[in-house]
PDB file of C-alpha atoms in Angstrom:
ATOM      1  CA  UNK A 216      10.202  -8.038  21.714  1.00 52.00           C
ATOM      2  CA  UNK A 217      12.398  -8.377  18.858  1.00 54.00           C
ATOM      3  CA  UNK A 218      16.295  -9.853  19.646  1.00 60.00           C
ATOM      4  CA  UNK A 219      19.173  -8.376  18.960  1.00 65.00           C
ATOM      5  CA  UNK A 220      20.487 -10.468  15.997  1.00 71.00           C
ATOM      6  CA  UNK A 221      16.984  -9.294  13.963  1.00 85.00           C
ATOM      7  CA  UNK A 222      17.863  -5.712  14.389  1.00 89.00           C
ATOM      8  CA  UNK A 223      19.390  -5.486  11.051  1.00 91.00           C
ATOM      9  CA  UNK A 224      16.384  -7.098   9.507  1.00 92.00           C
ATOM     10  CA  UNK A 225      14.245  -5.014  11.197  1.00 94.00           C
ATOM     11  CA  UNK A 226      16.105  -1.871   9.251  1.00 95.00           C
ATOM     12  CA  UNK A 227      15.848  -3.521   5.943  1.00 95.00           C
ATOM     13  CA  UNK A 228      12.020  -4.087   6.322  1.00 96.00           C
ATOM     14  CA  UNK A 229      11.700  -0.695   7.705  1.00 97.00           C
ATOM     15  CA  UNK A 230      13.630   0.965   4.315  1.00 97.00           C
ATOM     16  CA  UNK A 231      12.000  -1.370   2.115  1.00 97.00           C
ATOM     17  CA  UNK A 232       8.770  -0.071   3.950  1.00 96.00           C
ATOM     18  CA  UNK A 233       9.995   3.482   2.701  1.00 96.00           C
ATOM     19  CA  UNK A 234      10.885   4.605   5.926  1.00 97.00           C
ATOM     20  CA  UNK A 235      13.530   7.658   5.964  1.00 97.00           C
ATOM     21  CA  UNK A 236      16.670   7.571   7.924  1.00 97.00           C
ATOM     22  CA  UNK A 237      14.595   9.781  10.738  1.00 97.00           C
ATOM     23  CA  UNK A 238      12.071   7.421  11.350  1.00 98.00           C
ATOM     24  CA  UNK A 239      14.303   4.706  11.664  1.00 97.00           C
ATOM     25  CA  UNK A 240      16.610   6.315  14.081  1.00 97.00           C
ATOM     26  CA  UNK A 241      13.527   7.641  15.978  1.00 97.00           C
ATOM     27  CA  UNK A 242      12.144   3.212  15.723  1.00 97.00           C
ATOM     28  CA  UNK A 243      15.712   2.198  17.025  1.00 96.00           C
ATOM     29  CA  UNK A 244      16.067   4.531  20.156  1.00 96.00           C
ATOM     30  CA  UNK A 245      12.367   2.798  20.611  1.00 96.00           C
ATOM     31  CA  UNK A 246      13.748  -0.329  20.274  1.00 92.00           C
ATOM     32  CA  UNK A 247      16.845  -0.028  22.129  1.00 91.00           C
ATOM     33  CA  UNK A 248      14.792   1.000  25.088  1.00 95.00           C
ATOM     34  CA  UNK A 249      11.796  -1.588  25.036  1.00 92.00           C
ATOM     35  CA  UNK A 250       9.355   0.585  24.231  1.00 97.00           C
ATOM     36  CA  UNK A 251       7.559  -1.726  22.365  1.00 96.00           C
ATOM     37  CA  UNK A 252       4.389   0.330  22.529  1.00 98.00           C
ATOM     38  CA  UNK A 253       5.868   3.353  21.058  1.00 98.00           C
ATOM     39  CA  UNK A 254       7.155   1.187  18.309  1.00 98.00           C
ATOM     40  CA  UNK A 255       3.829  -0.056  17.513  1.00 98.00           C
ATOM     41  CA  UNK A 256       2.807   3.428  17.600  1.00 98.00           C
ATOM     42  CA  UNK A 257       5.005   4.637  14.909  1.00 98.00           C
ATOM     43  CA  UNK A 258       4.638   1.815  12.510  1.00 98.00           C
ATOM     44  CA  UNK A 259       0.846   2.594  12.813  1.00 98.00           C
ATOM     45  CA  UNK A 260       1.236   6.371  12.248  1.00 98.00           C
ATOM     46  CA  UNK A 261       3.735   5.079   9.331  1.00 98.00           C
ATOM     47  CA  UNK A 262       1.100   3.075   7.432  1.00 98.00           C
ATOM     48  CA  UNK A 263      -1.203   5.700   8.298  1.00 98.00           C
ATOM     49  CA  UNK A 264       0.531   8.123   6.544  1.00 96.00           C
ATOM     50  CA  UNK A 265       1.423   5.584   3.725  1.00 96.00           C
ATOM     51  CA  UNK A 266      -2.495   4.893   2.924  1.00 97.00           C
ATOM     52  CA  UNK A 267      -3.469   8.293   3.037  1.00 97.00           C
ATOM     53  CA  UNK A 268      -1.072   8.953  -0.007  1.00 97.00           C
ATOM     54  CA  UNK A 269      -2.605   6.535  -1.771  1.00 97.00           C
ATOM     55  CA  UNK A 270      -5.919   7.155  -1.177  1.00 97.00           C
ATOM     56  CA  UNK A 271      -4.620  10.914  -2.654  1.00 97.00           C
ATOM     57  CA  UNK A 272      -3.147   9.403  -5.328  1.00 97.00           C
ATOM     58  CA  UNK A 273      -6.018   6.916  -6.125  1.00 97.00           C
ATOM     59  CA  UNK A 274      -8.044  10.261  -6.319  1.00 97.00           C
ATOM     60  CA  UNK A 275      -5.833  11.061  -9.167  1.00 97.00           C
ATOM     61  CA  UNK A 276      -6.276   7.776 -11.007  1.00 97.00           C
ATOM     62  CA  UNK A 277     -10.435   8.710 -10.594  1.00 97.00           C
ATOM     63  CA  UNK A 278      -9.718  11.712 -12.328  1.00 97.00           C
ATOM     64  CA  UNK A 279      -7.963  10.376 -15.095  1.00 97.00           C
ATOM     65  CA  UNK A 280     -10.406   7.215 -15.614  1.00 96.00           C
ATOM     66  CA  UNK A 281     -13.493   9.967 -15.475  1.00 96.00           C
ATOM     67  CA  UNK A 282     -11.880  11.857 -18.483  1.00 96.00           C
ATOM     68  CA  UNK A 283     -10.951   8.923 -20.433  1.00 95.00           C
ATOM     69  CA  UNK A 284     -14.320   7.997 -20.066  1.00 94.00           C
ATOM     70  CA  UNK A 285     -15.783  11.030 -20.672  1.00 93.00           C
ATOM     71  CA  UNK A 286     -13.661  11.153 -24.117  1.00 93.00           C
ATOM     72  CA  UNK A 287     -14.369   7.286 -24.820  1.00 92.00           C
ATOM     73  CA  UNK A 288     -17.782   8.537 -24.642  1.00 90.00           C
ATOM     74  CA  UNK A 289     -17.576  11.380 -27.083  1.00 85.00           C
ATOM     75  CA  UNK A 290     -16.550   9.343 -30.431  1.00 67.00           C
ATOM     76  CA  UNK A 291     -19.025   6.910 -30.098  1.00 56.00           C
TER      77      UNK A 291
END
């Protein structure tokens, strides 16, 4: 379990991580009360969430790289 004197770190990594003020508040009433499983928890659902905008955004890259190809292709 994480001490009290990390707390602060623990909100710094957690906004750097792109967390909103919500999730934060929701990780803290977690963490105030020891519920380090429900902490887990929401980190995981956190990345979760994090790597499926990627993956939609990746799709978007694919896109782009197929039509730049497709024109690369074109004035040979």
């Amino acid at each position: 379990m994480l001490i009290d004197k990390d707390r602060e770190a623990v909100i710094e990594n957690l906004k750097d991580a792109g967390c909103n003020e919500c999730f934060v508040e929701d990780f803290l009433v977690c963490y105030d009360r020891k519920e380090k499983e429900k902490q887990i928890k929401l980190l995981e659902d956190w990345r979760k969430n994090l790597l499926h905008q990627i993956h939609k955004e990746e799709k978007k890259i694919f896109c782009l790289d197929y039509l730049i190809h497709k024109l690369q292709k074109v004035q040979v």
